[in-house]
Amino acid sequence: MMRTHTCGELRASDAGAQAVVCGWVETVRDHGGVLFVDVRDHTGMVQVVAHPEEAPDAFAVAEKARAEYVLRVHGEVRPRPDGTVNPDLPTGEVEIGVAGIEILARSEPLPFQLDESVVTDEGLRLRYRPLDLRRPRLQHTLRLRARVTAAARAALEAEGFVEVETPTLIRSTPEGARDFVVPSRLSPGEWYALPQSPQLYKQLLMVAGVDRYFQFARCWRDEDLRADRQPEFTQLDLEASFAEEEDVLTWVEAAVAAAFAAAGRGWEIELPLPRMAWQEAIDAYGSDKPDLRAGPAIVDISRVFAATEFNAFASTLEAGGAVRAWRLPRGGDRTRSQLDALVERAQELGAKGLVWMVVEEDGSLRSPVVKFLTEAEQDGIKTALEAEPGDLVLLAADLARLASHVLGQLRVELAAPRGHGADSGVAALWVVDFPLFEEGGDGGPAPAHHPFTHPNVEDLDRLESDPLSVRSRSYDLVANGLELGSGSVRIHTADVQERVFRILGLSEEDIHSRFGFLLDAFRYGVPPHAGFAVGWDRLVMILADEASIREVIAFPKTQTGADPLSGAPAALDAGQLGEVGVMLTPETTVRLTELEERRGRPHG
Ligand code: ASP
């Protein structure tokens, strides 16, 4: 037996026991010739005391111990002497009086300190990720992630969901991003794609009669990266037959609530989650992922100015635009230059301008434009926004959607809490009634979700005549201003699917080559089905109260998609390229040569 106890579990009640612990050296301190070694494992830290007379051999070994050496220590657990108890440490009432120490492994001096309070460059942290992961915070996060994953899995299994793995070398899937591709050695010139999601396979599992499928699925999307995006990420992916919106929403809520409970942070989400129509989210929050924590909603106050003589507003309204406003409670103490900065920010975001108003103590409005507004208009603003003395009111007159977009962005920048749950709670909701299509790059309709999303049946007769007005049967899960996942009821009839493909401008050939295998399977009895995928890294990021998903992934990539640990992506040698029938363009060869020179080593 290597050890009898973990470092973090010893308590006063263990006093008198013989213990063997293993772990890394946190610190070694010399107090008047006696060595105090803090030994750490993932459960915590224990103080080990090596006395030169009590155990001279062990003391000689302890003298050699340095930070991050791996030790095996045995000795008696004993209460710490009066006055030396450390109330900040769970093991702080005891120490181990050393009888023997073995050095299991030595460590070179670390490239950075593991101390949580020291800020270390992220590139360096990722380069030495195994060391970085030794930090208690990351250990805690990895375990939190495992716990919430197990809880969600159990919640779905309790509903009869079956975990099925789907392939990762596939034909490309239509989730709207760029694919990562893999060349084939056996069929040179032909390529696999890594799945952007298991979408087609999970629908095939419905044809297969699996009935309720789920999977913690790795997905790959070649997109520009952000704090909450990685080129490879994990989804809790699910699909169910003979199911509709209500069923899916209930199951996802159950899985997410189980994850919240397992995280043990005491943050509750109240079920059922509120629902908001997409149009309302866009109008009232300027976003399809509203952060409900960031104060009041945006209000359309165009009516207040129906007969206004204030030119800027009148001309916007005449041109079919809107006047929209947002109130920042107690935001009126900003200085003139801070207010000017807000106007600049609004312009950066695409607004023609921004009008600010401060509600004074006596209820009057202070603003550069107030002299152009009638009493009734001023009252109208205050009433519509329920403005109180001390508040700041921001008005944007523009195309309605742009006005909401700009105010919505300012709302988040000025009022959204920074963290995720600790002080602000988690505000989760469903956004429903998304449009089926959005305007694509070529001006024609493109799928807002993916091409298998069922149109809202009430809107079916407008599918061809006014596609952009057609709502879909899709839904997003949103929390704290982040899209946590999306899903939909799927099309399962050939005629609706063909109509959607036709509107998307797909030729028979496109359809056949990209989705033929799905549509073929659909010819043999496809049950109505619906599904969802939760962005698991993002959910864990919220539960861990981290600002970046890189903090909740054991081995993440940087913002440029690189892995500083392994050096991926990396060049291949000519032999490997030849085997898969790939030749580099001259530009690529030049790039690689330059890279090689910069790094001072040959590639391949
Ligand atoms: N496959 C979709 C996605 O990854 C989710 C779904 O529709 O179930 O966004």
Coordinates of C-alpha atoms and ligand atoms in Angstrom, one line a residue:
M1 CA 0.0 0.0 0.0
M2 CA 1.6 3.3 -1.1
R3 CA -0.4 5.4 1.4
T4 CA -2.9 5.1 4.2
H5 CA -4.4 8.6 4.0
T6 CA -4.6 11.5 1.5
C7 CA -2.9 14.7 2.6
G8 CA -6.1 16.7 3.1
E9 CA -8.1 14.2 5.2
L10 CA -6.3 14.2 8.5
R11 CA -8.1 15.7 11.5
A12 CA -7.7 16.0 15.3
S13 CA -9.6 12.7 15.6
D14 CA -6.8 10.9 13.7
A15 CA -4.3 11.9 16.4
G16 CA -2.3 8.8 17.5
A17 CA -2.7 7.0 14.2
Q18 CA 0.2 5.9 12.1
A19 CA -0.2 7.5 8.7
V20 CA 1.5 7.2 5.3
V21 CA 0.9 10.1 2.9
C22 CA 2.2 10.8 -0.6
G23 CA 2.3 14.2 -2.3
W24 CA 4.2 17.1 -3.6
V25 CA 6.3 19.5 -1.5
E26 CA 4.6 22.8 -1.2
T27 CA 7.2 24.4 1.1
V28 CA 10.0 23.5 3.4
R29 CA 10.7 25.7 6.4
D30 CA 13.5 25.5 8.8
H31 CA 12.5 26.6 12.4
G32 CA 15.5 26.4 14.6
G33 CA 16.9 23.2 13.1
V34 CA 13.5 21.4 12.8
L35 CA 12.1 21.1 9.2
F36 CA 8.5 21.7 8.5
V37 CA 7.4 20.4 5.1
D38 CA 4.0 21.0 3.7
V39 CA 3.0 18.1 1.6
R40 CA 0.1 18.5 -0.9
D41 CA -2.1 16.3 -3.0
H42 CA -5.5 17.0 -4.7
T43 CA -7.3 16.7 -1.4
G44 CA -5.3 19.4 0.4
M45 CA -2.1 19.8 2.5
V46 CA -0.6 18.4 5.6
Q47 CA 2.3 19.6 7.7
V48 CA 5.1 17.2 8.2
V49 CA 7.7 17.8 10.9
A50 CA 11.2 16.3 10.6
H51 CA 13.3 16.4 13.8
P52 CA 17.0 15.8 13.6
E53 CA 17.2 13.8 16.9
E54 CA 13.8 12.0 16.7
A55 CA 14.5 10.6 13.2
P56 CA 17.9 11.5 12.0
D57 CA 17.7 9.5 8.7
A58 CA 14.3 11.0 7.8
F59 CA 15.7 14.4 8.7
A60 CA 18.6 13.9 6.3
V61 CA 16.2 13.1 3.5
A62 CA 13.9 16.1 4.4
E63 CA 16.9 18.4 4.1
K64 CA 17.1 17.4 0.4
A65 CA 13.5 18.1 -0.3
R66 CA 12.7 21.0 -2.6
A67 CA 9.5 22.5 -3.9
E68 CA 7.4 20.0 -6.0
Y69 CA 9.5 17.0 -5.1
V70 CA 7.3 14.0 -4.7
L71 CA 7.5 12.4 -1.2
R72 CA 6.2 9.5 0.7
V73 CA 6.1 10.2 4.4
H74 CA 5.2 8.0 7.3
G75 CA 4.9 8.9 10.9
E76 CA 2.4 9.5 13.7
V77 CA -0.4 11.9 13.5
R78 CA -0.3 14.2 16.5
P79 CA -2.0 17.4 17.6
R80 CA -0.1 20.6 16.9
P81 CA 1.4 22.2 20.0
D82 CA -0.7 25.0 21.5
G83 CA -0.5 28.3 19.6
T84 CA 0.5 26.6 16.3
V85 CA -2.9 25.5 15.2
N86 CA -3.7 26.8 11.7
P87 CA -7.5 27.6 11.6
D88 CA -7.3 28.3 7.8
L89 CA -6.2 24.8 6.9
P90 CA -8.6 21.8 7.3
T91 CA -5.7 19.7 8.6
G92 CA -4.5 22.6 10.7
E93 CA -5.0 21.0 14.0
V94 CA -2.6 18.2 13.3
E95 CA 0.8 17.4 11.9
I96 CA 2.8 14.2 11.1
G97 CA 5.8 13.6 13.3
V98 CA 8.1 12.0 10.7
A99 CA 9.5 8.5 11.2
G100 CA 10.6 8.1 7.6
I101 CA 10.6 9.9 4.2
E102 CA 11.3 8.7 0.7
I103 CA 11.8 10.9 -2.2
L104 CA 9.8 9.3 -5.0
A105 CA 10.7 11.9 -7.6
R106 CA 12.7 15.1 -7.8
S107 CA 11.6 18.3 -9.6
E108 CA 13.5 20.9 -11.4
P109 CA 12.7 24.5 -10.3
L110 CA 9.2 25.3 -11.8
P111 CA 8.9 27.7 -14.8
F112 CA 6.3 29.6 -12.8
Q113 CA 4.9 29.7 -9.3
L114 CA 1.8 27.6 -8.5
D115 CA 0.7 30.2 -6.0
E116 CA -3.0 31.1 -6.9
S117 CA -2.3 34.7 -6.0
V118 CA 0.4 35.1 -8.7
V119 CA -0.9 36.0 -12.1
T120 CA 1.0 33.9 -14.7
D121 CA 0.9 34.5 -18.5
E122 CA -1.6 32.1 -20.0
G123 CA 0.7 31.0 -22.8
L124 CA 3.2 29.8 -20.1
R125 CA 0.5 28.1 -18.1
L126 CA -0.7 26.2 -21.2
R127 CA 2.8 25.3 -22.2
Y128 CA 3.3 23.7 -18.8
R129 CA -0.4 22.7 -18.3
P130 CA 0.3 19.6 -16.2
L131 CA 1.9 21.9 -13.6
D132 CA -0.8 24.4 -14.0
L133 CA -3.4 21.8 -13.3
R134 CA -1.8 21.0 -10.0
R135 CA -3.3 24.2 -8.6
P136 CA -6.1 23.6 -6.2
R137 CA -8.4 25.8 -8.2
L138 CA -8.0 23.8 -11.4
Q139 CA -8.2 20.5 -9.5
H140 CA -11.4 21.7 -8.1
T141 CA -12.8 22.7 -11.5
L142 CA -11.8 19.3 -13.1
R143 CA -13.7 17.5 -10.3
L144 CA -16.6 19.8 -10.5
R145 CA -16.8 19.1 -14.2
A146 CA -16.8 15.4 -13.6
R147 CA -19.4 15.7 -10.9
V148 CA -21.9 17.8 -12.9
T149 CA -21.4 15.6 -16.0
A150 CA -22.2 12.4 -14.0
A151 CA -25.3 14.1 -12.5
A152 CA -26.6 15.2 -15.9
R153 CA -25.9 11.7 -17.3
A154 CA -27.9 10.1 -14.5
A155 CA -30.8 12.6 -14.9
L156 CA -31.1 11.6 -18.6
E157 CA -30.7 7.9 -18.0
A158 CA -33.5 8.2 -15.5
E159 CA -35.7 9.4 -18.4
G160 CA -34.8 6.4 -20.5
F161 CA -32.0 8.1 -22.6
V162 CA -29.4 5.8 -24.0
E163 CA -25.8 7.0 -24.5
V164 CA -24.6 6.1 -28.0
E165 CA -21.3 7.1 -29.5
T166 CA -21.2 8.5 -33.1
P167 CA -18.2 8.7 -35.4
T168 CA -15.7 11.5 -35.6
L169 CA -14.4 10.9 -39.1
I170 CA -17.4 11.8 -41.1
R171 CA -18.8 13.8 -44.1
S172 CA -19.2 17.4 -43.2
T173 CA -22.3 18.3 -41.1
P174 CA -24.4 21.4 -41.7
E175 CA -24.0 23.5 -38.5
G176 CA -22.9 26.6 -40.4
A177 CA -19.2 26.8 -39.5
R178 CA -16.1 25.7 -41.3
D179 CA -15.1 22.1 -41.0
F180 CA -11.8 20.7 -39.8
V181 CA -10.8 18.2 -42.4
V182 CA -8.7 15.0 -42.3
P183 CA -7.1 13.5 -45.4
S184 CA -7.5 9.9 -46.2
R185 CA -4.5 7.7 -46.9
L186 CA -6.6 4.8 -48.3
S187 CA -8.4 7.2 -50.7
P188 CA -5.9 9.9 -51.5
G189 CA -7.6 13.1 -52.5
E190 CA -10.6 12.4 -50.4
W191 CA -11.2 13.9 -47.0
Y192 CA -13.1 13.3 -43.8
A193 CA -14.5 16.1 -41.8
L194 CA -14.6 16.2 -38.0
P195 CA -18.2 16.6 -36.9
Q196 CA -19.4 20.1 -36.0
S197 CA -22.0 18.2 -34.1
P198 CA -23.5 14.7 -34.3
Q199 CA -26.6 16.1 -35.9
L200 CA -27.1 13.7 -38.8
Y201 CA -26.1 10.7 -36.8
K202 CA -28.5 11.4 -33.9
Q203 CA -31.3 11.8 -36.4
L204 CA -30.3 8.5 -37.9
L205 CA -30.5 6.9 -34.5
M206 CA -34.1 8.0 -34.4
V207 CA -34.7 6.2 -37.6
A208 CA -33.0 3.3 -35.9
G209 CA -35.5 3.2 -33.2
V210 CA -33.1 4.2 -30.4
D211 CA -36.0 6.5 -29.2
R212 CA -34.0 8.6 -26.7
Y213 CA -30.3 9.2 -27.4
F214 CA -27.7 11.3 -25.6
Q215 CA -23.9 11.7 -25.7
F216 CA -21.3 13.9 -24.3
A217 CA -20.0 14.6 -27.8
R218 CA -16.8 16.2 -28.9
C219 CA -17.4 18.7 -31.7
W220 CA -15.1 20.7 -33.9
R221 CA -15.8 24.0 -35.6
D222 CA -13.2 26.0 -37.4
E223 CA -14.3 29.5 -36.3
D224 CA -12.6 32.6 -34.9
L225 CA -12.1 32.0 -31.2
R226 CA -13.4 34.0 -28.3
A227 CA -13.3 33.6 -24.5
D228 CA -16.3 31.3 -24.6
R229 CA -15.3 29.4 -27.8
Q230 CA -12.8 26.7 -28.6
P231 CA -12.1 24.9 -31.9
E232 CA -13.0 21.6 -30.1
F233 CA -15.6 21.6 -27.5
T234 CA -18.1 19.3 -25.7
Q235 CA -21.8 19.2 -26.1
L236 CA -24.4 17.3 -24.1
D237 CA -26.2 16.2 -27.2
L238 CA -29.6 14.6 -27.2
E239 CA -32.4 13.6 -29.5
A240 CA -35.8 11.9 -28.8
S241 CA -38.5 10.3 -31.0
F242 CA -42.2 11.0 -30.6
A243 CA -41.2 14.2 -28.8
E244 CA -42.0 17.9 -29.2
E245 CA -40.8 21.2 -27.7
E246 CA -42.3 20.7 -24.3
D247 CA -40.6 17.3 -23.9
V248 CA -37.2 18.5 -24.9
L249 CA -37.3 21.6 -22.8
T250 CA -38.3 19.6 -19.7
W251 CA -35.5 17.0 -20.2
V252 CA -32.9 19.7 -20.8
E253 CA -34.1 21.6 -17.7
A254 CA -33.8 18.4 -15.6
A255 CA -30.3 17.7 -16.8
V256 CA -29.2 21.3 -16.3
A257 CA -30.8 21.4 -12.8
A258 CA -29.1 18.2 -11.9
A259 CA -25.8 19.8 -12.9
F260 CA -26.5 22.8 -10.8
A261 CA -27.3 20.7 -7.8
A262 CA -24.2 18.6 -8.3
A263 CA -22.0 21.7 -8.5
G264 CA -23.0 22.3 -4.9
R265 CA -22.6 26.0 -5.1
G266 CA -26.0 26.8 -3.7
W267 CA -27.0 28.6 -6.9
E268 CA -30.6 27.6 -7.7
I269 CA -32.4 27.8 -11.0
E270 CA -36.1 27.8 -10.6
L271 CA -37.9 25.4 -13.0
P272 CA -39.6 25.7 -15.3
L273 CA -37.3 28.4 -16.8
P274 CA -39.0 31.5 -18.2
R275 CA -39.5 31.7 -22.0
M276 CA -39.1 34.7 -24.2
A277 CA -39.9 35.0 -27.9
W278 CA -36.9 35.8 -30.1
Q279 CA -38.5 39.0 -31.3
E280 CA -39.0 40.3 -27.7
A281 CA -35.4 39.4 -26.9
I282 CA -34.2 41.4 -29.9
D283 CA -36.4 44.4 -29.2
A284 CA -36.1 44.5 -25.4
Y285 CA -32.5 43.4 -24.9
G286 CA -31.0 43.9 -28.4
S287 CA -29.7 40.3 -28.3
D288 CA -30.9 36.8 -28.8
K289 CA -29.0 35.9 -25.6
P290 CA -30.3 38.5 -23.1
D291 CA -28.5 38.8 -19.8
L292 CA -31.5 39.3 -17.5
R293 CA -29.2 40.3 -14.7
A294 CA -28.2 43.6 -16.4
G295 CA -31.1 45.7 -15.2
P296 CA -34.3 46.9 -16.9
A297 CA -35.3 46.1 -20.5
I298 CA -35.1 48.5 -23.4
V299 CA -38.4 50.3 -24.1
D300 CA -39.8 51.6 -27.4
I301 CA -40.8 55.2 -26.7
S302 CA -41.5 56.2 -30.3
R303 CA -45.1 57.0 -29.4
V304 CA -44.0 59.7 -26.9
F305 CA -42.6 61.6 -29.9
A306 CA -45.4 61.1 -32.4
A307 CA -45.7 64.9 -32.8
T308 CA -42.3 66.0 -31.7
E309 CA -40.6 69.1 -33.0
F310 CA -37.2 67.7 -32.1
N311 CA -35.7 67.2 -35.5
A312 CA -33.4 64.3 -34.9
F313 CA -36.3 62.2 -33.5
A314 CA -38.9 63.4 -35.9
S315 CA -36.9 62.6 -39.0
T316 CA -35.9 59.1 -37.7
L317 CA -39.6 58.3 -37.0
E318 CA -40.7 59.7 -40.4
A319 CA -38.1 57.4 -42.1
G320 CA -39.7 54.4 -40.3
G321 CA -37.2 54.2 -37.5
A322 CA -37.8 54.2 -33.8
V323 CA -36.8 55.9 -30.6
R324 CA -35.8 53.4 -27.9
A325 CA -34.5 54.0 -24.4
W326 CA -32.9 52.2 -21.6
R327 CA -32.5 53.2 -17.9
L328 CA -29.5 52.6 -15.7
P329 CA -30.8 52.7 -12.2
R330 CA -28.6 55.1 -10.1
G331 CA -26.4 55.7 -13.1
G332 CA -26.8 59.5 -13.1
D333 CA -23.6 60.3 -11.2
R334 CA -21.4 59.9 -14.3
T335 CA -19.2 62.9 -15.3
R336 CA -19.6 64.8 -18.5
S337 CA -16.6 63.1 -20.0
Q338 CA -17.9 59.6 -19.1
L339 CA -21.2 60.5 -20.7
D340 CA -19.4 61.7 -23.8
A341 CA -17.5 58.4 -23.9
L342 CA -20.9 56.6 -23.9
V343 CA -21.9 58.6 -27.0
E344 CA -18.7 57.6 -28.7
R345 CA -19.1 54.0 -27.8
A346 CA -22.7 54.1 -29.3
Q347 CA -21.3 55.5 -32.5
E348 CA -18.7 52.8 -32.6
L349 CA -21.5 50.3 -32.3
G350 CA -23.1 51.8 -35.4
A351 CA -25.6 54.3 -33.9
K352 CA -26.1 57.7 -35.5
G353 CA -25.9 59.1 -32.0
L354 CA -27.0 58.6 -28.4
V355 CA -28.9 61.0 -26.1
W356 CA -28.3 60.8 -22.4
M357 CA -30.5 62.2 -19.7
V358 CA -30.0 62.3 -16.0
V359 CA -33.0 62.4 -13.7
E360 CA -32.3 65.1 -11.1
E361 CA -33.3 65.0 -7.4
D362 CA -36.4 67.1 -8.2
G363 CA -37.4 64.8 -11.0
S364 CA -36.5 67.1 -13.8
L365 CA -34.3 65.9 -16.7
R366 CA -30.8 67.2 -17.4
S367 CA -29.7 66.6 -20.9
P368 CA -28.2 68.6 -23.9
V369 CA -31.5 68.0 -25.8
V370 CA -34.0 68.7 -23.0
K371 CA -34.6 72.2 -24.3
F372 CA -36.0 70.7 -27.6
L373 CA -38.6 68.6 -25.8
T374 CA -42.0 69.5 -24.5
E375 CA -43.0 68.9 -20.8
A376 CA -45.3 66.2 -22.0
E377 CA -42.5 64.4 -23.9
Q378 CA -40.3 64.7 -20.8
D379 CA -43.0 63.2 -18.6
G380 CA -43.6 60.5 -21.3
I381 CA -40.0 59.4 -21.1
K382 CA -40.0 59.2 -17.3
T383 CA -43.3 57.3 -17.2
A384 CA -42.4 54.8 -19.9
L385 CA -39.1 54.0 -18.2
E386 CA -40.3 54.3 -14.6
A387 CA -37.3 56.6 -14.1
E388 CA -36.3 57.6 -10.6
P389 CA -34.1 60.5 -9.4
G390 CA -30.5 59.6 -9.8
D391 CA -31.1 57.3 -12.8
L392 CA -29.4 57.7 -16.2
V393 CA -31.5 57.3 -19.3
L394 CA -30.0 56.6 -22.7
L395 CA -32.0 57.1 -25.9
A396 CA -31.2 55.9 -29.4
A397 CA -33.1 57.0 -32.5
D398 CA -32.4 54.7 -35.4
L399 CA -33.7 51.8 -37.3
A400 CA -35.5 49.9 -34.6
R401 CA -33.2 46.9 -34.6
L402 CA -30.1 49.0 -34.6
A403 CA -31.4 51.1 -31.7
S404 CA -32.0 48.0 -29.6
H405 CA -28.7 46.5 -30.6
V406 CA -26.7 49.6 -29.5
L407 CA -28.7 50.0 -26.2
G408 CA -28.5 46.3 -25.6
Q409 CA -24.7 46.3 -25.9
L410 CA -24.4 49.4 -23.6
R411 CA -26.7 47.7 -21.2
V412 CA -24.4 44.7 -20.9
E413 CA -21.3 46.8 -20.8
L414 CA -22.6 49.1 -18.1
A415 CA -24.7 46.8 -16.0
A416 CA -23.9 43.1 -16.4
P417 CA -22.2 41.5 -13.5
R418 CA -18.6 40.3 -14.2
G419 CA -18.7 36.9 -12.6
H420 CA -21.3 34.2 -13.0
G421 CA -23.1 33.2 -9.9
A422 CA -21.3 34.2 -6.8
D423 CA -22.9 37.6 -6.3
S424 CA -25.4 37.8 -9.1
G425 CA -27.1 34.4 -9.3
V426 CA -27.6 32.7 -12.6
A427 CA -30.4 34.0 -14.8
A428 CA -31.4 31.3 -17.3
L429 CA -34.2 31.4 -19.8
W430 CA -35.4 29.8 -23.0
V431 CA -35.5 31.9 -26.2
V432 CA -38.2 30.5 -28.5
D433 CA -39.8 31.3 -31.8
F434 CA -36.5 32.0 -33.6
P435 CA -36.8 32.8 -37.3
L436 CA -36.3 29.8 -39.6
F437 CA -34.0 31.7 -41.9
E438 CA -31.7 34.7 -41.8
E439 CA -30.3 36.7 -44.6
G440 CA -27.3 34.8 -45.9
G441 CA -24.1 36.3 -47.4
D442 CA -25.6 36.3 -50.9
G443 CA -28.8 38.0 -49.7
G444 CA -30.8 34.9 -50.0
P445 CA -32.2 32.9 -47.0
A446 CA -29.8 30.9 -45.0
P447 CA -30.7 28.5 -42.2
A448 CA -30.8 30.4 -38.8
H449 CA -30.2 27.1 -37.0
H450 CA -29.7 24.2 -39.5
P451 CA -31.7 23.0 -42.5
F452 CA -33.5 20.2 -40.5
T453 CA -35.3 22.6 -38.2
H454 CA -39.1 22.4 -38.5
P455 CA -40.9 25.6 -39.5
N456 CA -43.6 26.8 -37.2
V457 CA -46.7 25.2 -38.6
E458 CA -48.7 28.4 -38.4
D459 CA -46.2 30.0 -40.8
L460 CA -45.9 27.2 -43.3
D461 CA -48.0 28.9 -46.0
R462 CA -45.5 31.8 -46.1
L463 CA -42.5 29.5 -46.6
E464 CA -42.0 30.4 -50.2
S465 CA -43.7 33.9 -50.3
D466 CA -42.0 35.4 -47.3
P467 CA -39.4 33.1 -45.9
L468 CA -37.6 35.5 -43.6
S469 CA -40.9 36.0 -41.7
V470 CA -41.3 32.3 -41.0
R471 CA -40.7 31.3 -37.4
S472 CA -39.1 28.0 -36.6
R473 CA -39.7 25.3 -34.0
S474 CA -36.3 25.9 -32.4
Y475 CA -35.3 27.1 -29.0
D476 CA -32.1 28.3 -27.3
L477 CA -31.1 28.0 -23.7
V478 CA -29.5 31.2 -22.5
A479 CA -27.8 31.9 -19.1
N480 CA -26.1 35.1 -18.0
G481 CA -26.0 36.4 -21.5
L482 CA -24.4 33.3 -23.0
E483 CA -26.0 30.9 -25.4
L484 CA -25.8 27.6 -23.5
G485 CA -27.4 25.5 -26.2
S486 CA -29.8 25.1 -29.0
G487 CA -32.2 22.6 -30.5
S488 CA -35.3 22.1 -32.5
V489 CA -38.1 20.0 -33.6
R490 CA -36.9 18.4 -36.8
I491 CA -38.5 18.1 -40.2
H492 CA -39.5 14.5 -40.7
T493 CA -41.6 14.7 -43.9
A494 CA -40.0 14.7 -47.3
D495 CA -42.2 17.5 -48.8
V496 CA -41.4 20.0 -46.1
Q497 CA -37.7 19.1 -46.2
E498 CA -37.7 19.6 -50.0
R499 CA -39.4 22.9 -49.7
V500 CA -36.8 24.1 -47.2
F501 CA -33.9 22.9 -49.4
R502 CA -35.4 24.6 -52.4
I503 CA -35.6 27.9 -50.6
L504 CA -32.0 27.5 -49.5
G505 CA -31.2 27.2 -53.2
L506 CA -29.7 23.7 -52.9
S507 CA -29.5 21.8 -56.1
E508 CA -30.6 18.1 -56.3
E509 CA -26.9 17.3 -56.6
D510 CA -26.0 19.3 -53.4
I511 CA -28.8 17.7 -51.5
H512 CA -27.9 14.3 -52.6
S513 CA -24.2 14.6 -52.0
R514 CA -24.4 16.3 -48.6
F515 CA -27.5 14.8 -47.0
G516 CA -28.4 11.9 -49.2
F517 CA -27.7 9.3 -46.6
L518 CA -30.0 11.0 -44.1
L519 CA -32.8 11.5 -46.6
D520 CA -32.4 7.9 -47.8
A521 CA -32.9 6.6 -44.3
F522 CA -35.9 8.9 -43.9
R523 CA -37.6 6.9 -46.7
Y524 CA -38.0 3.9 -44.5
G525 CA -40.1 5.2 -41.6
V526 CA -38.8 8.2 -39.7
P527 CA -40.5 9.0 -36.4
P528 CA -41.2 12.6 -35.6
H529 CA -38.3 13.8 -33.4
A530 CA -36.7 16.7 -31.7
G531 CA -33.4 17.4 -29.9
F532 CA -31.0 19.7 -28.3
A533 CA -27.3 20.3 -27.5
V534 CA -26.0 22.0 -24.4
G535 CA -22.6 23.6 -24.7
W536 CA -21.1 21.7 -21.8
D537 CA -17.9 23.7 -21.4
R538 CA -19.9 26.9 -21.1
L539 CA -22.2 25.4 -18.6
V540 CA -19.3 24.2 -16.5
M541 CA -17.7 27.7 -16.9
I542 CA -20.7 29.2 -15.3
L543 CA -20.9 26.6 -12.5
A544 CA -17.2 27.1 -11.9
D545 CA -17.6 30.9 -12.0
E546 CA -14.8 31.3 -14.5
A547 CA -14.6 34.0 -17.2
S548 CA -13.1 31.7 -19.9
I549 CA -13.9 28.2 -21.0
R550 CA -10.2 27.5 -21.2
E551 CA -10.3 27.4 -17.4
V552 CA -12.7 24.4 -17.4
I553 CA -11.0 22.3 -20.1
A554 CA -8.0 20.2 -19.1
F555 CA -6.0 20.9 -22.2
P556 CA -7.4 23.8 -24.1
K557 CA -6.2 25.7 -27.1
T558 CA -5.1 29.3 -27.2
Q559 CA -7.1 32.1 -28.8
T560 CA -5.3 31.3 -32.1
G561 CA -6.2 27.6 -31.9
A562 CA -2.7 26.5 -30.9
D563 CA -1.7 24.0 -28.2
P564 CA 1.5 25.4 -26.6
L565 CA 1.9 22.1 -24.7
S566 CA 2.3 19.7 -27.7
G567 CA 3.1 22.4 -30.3
A568 CA 0.0 21.5 -32.4
P569 CA -0.8 22.4 -35.1
A570 CA 2.6 21.3 -36.6
A571 CA 4.0 20.7 -40.1
L572 CA 4.2 17.1 -41.5
D573 CA 7.1 15.7 -43.3
A574 CA 7.0 15.2 -47.1
G575 CA 6.5 11.4 -46.6
Q576 CA 3.4 11.8 -44.5
L577 CA 2.0 14.3 -46.9
G578 CA 2.7 12.1 -49.8
E579 CA 0.9 9.2 -48.3
V580 CA -2.3 11.1 -48.1
G581 CA -1.8 12.7 -51.5
V582 CA -1.3 16.3 -50.2
M583 CA 1.1 18.8 -51.7
L584 CA 1.8 22.2 -50.2
T585 CA 1.3 25.3 -52.2
P586 CA 4.5 27.4 -52.7
E587 CA 3.1 30.1 -50.3
T588 CA 2.6 27.5 -47.6
T589 CA 6.1 26.2 -48.1
V590 CA 7.5 29.7 -47.7
R591 CA 5.4 30.2 -44.6
L592 CA 6.7 27.0 -43.0
T593 CA 10.3 27.8 -43.9
E594 CA 9.9 31.2 -42.2
L595 CA 8.4 29.6 -39.2
E596 CA 11.2 27.1 -39.0
E597 CA 13.8 29.9 -39.1
R598 CA 12.0 31.9 -36.4
R599 CA 11.9 28.9 -34.1
G600 CA 15.4 27.9 -35.0
R601 CA 14.6 24.3 -35.7
P602 CA 13.7 22.3 -38.8
H603 CA 10.1 21.3 -39.3
G604 CA 8.8 17.8 -39.8
Ligands
ASP1 N1 -26.7 20.2 -33.6 C1 -27.2 21.4 -33.0 C2 -26.0 22.2 -32.6 O1 -24.9 21.7 -32.4 C3 -28.0 21.2 -31.9 C4 -29.3 20.6 -32.2 O2 -30.1 21.0 -33.0 O3 -29.6 19.6 -31.5 O4 -26.2 23.4 -32.4

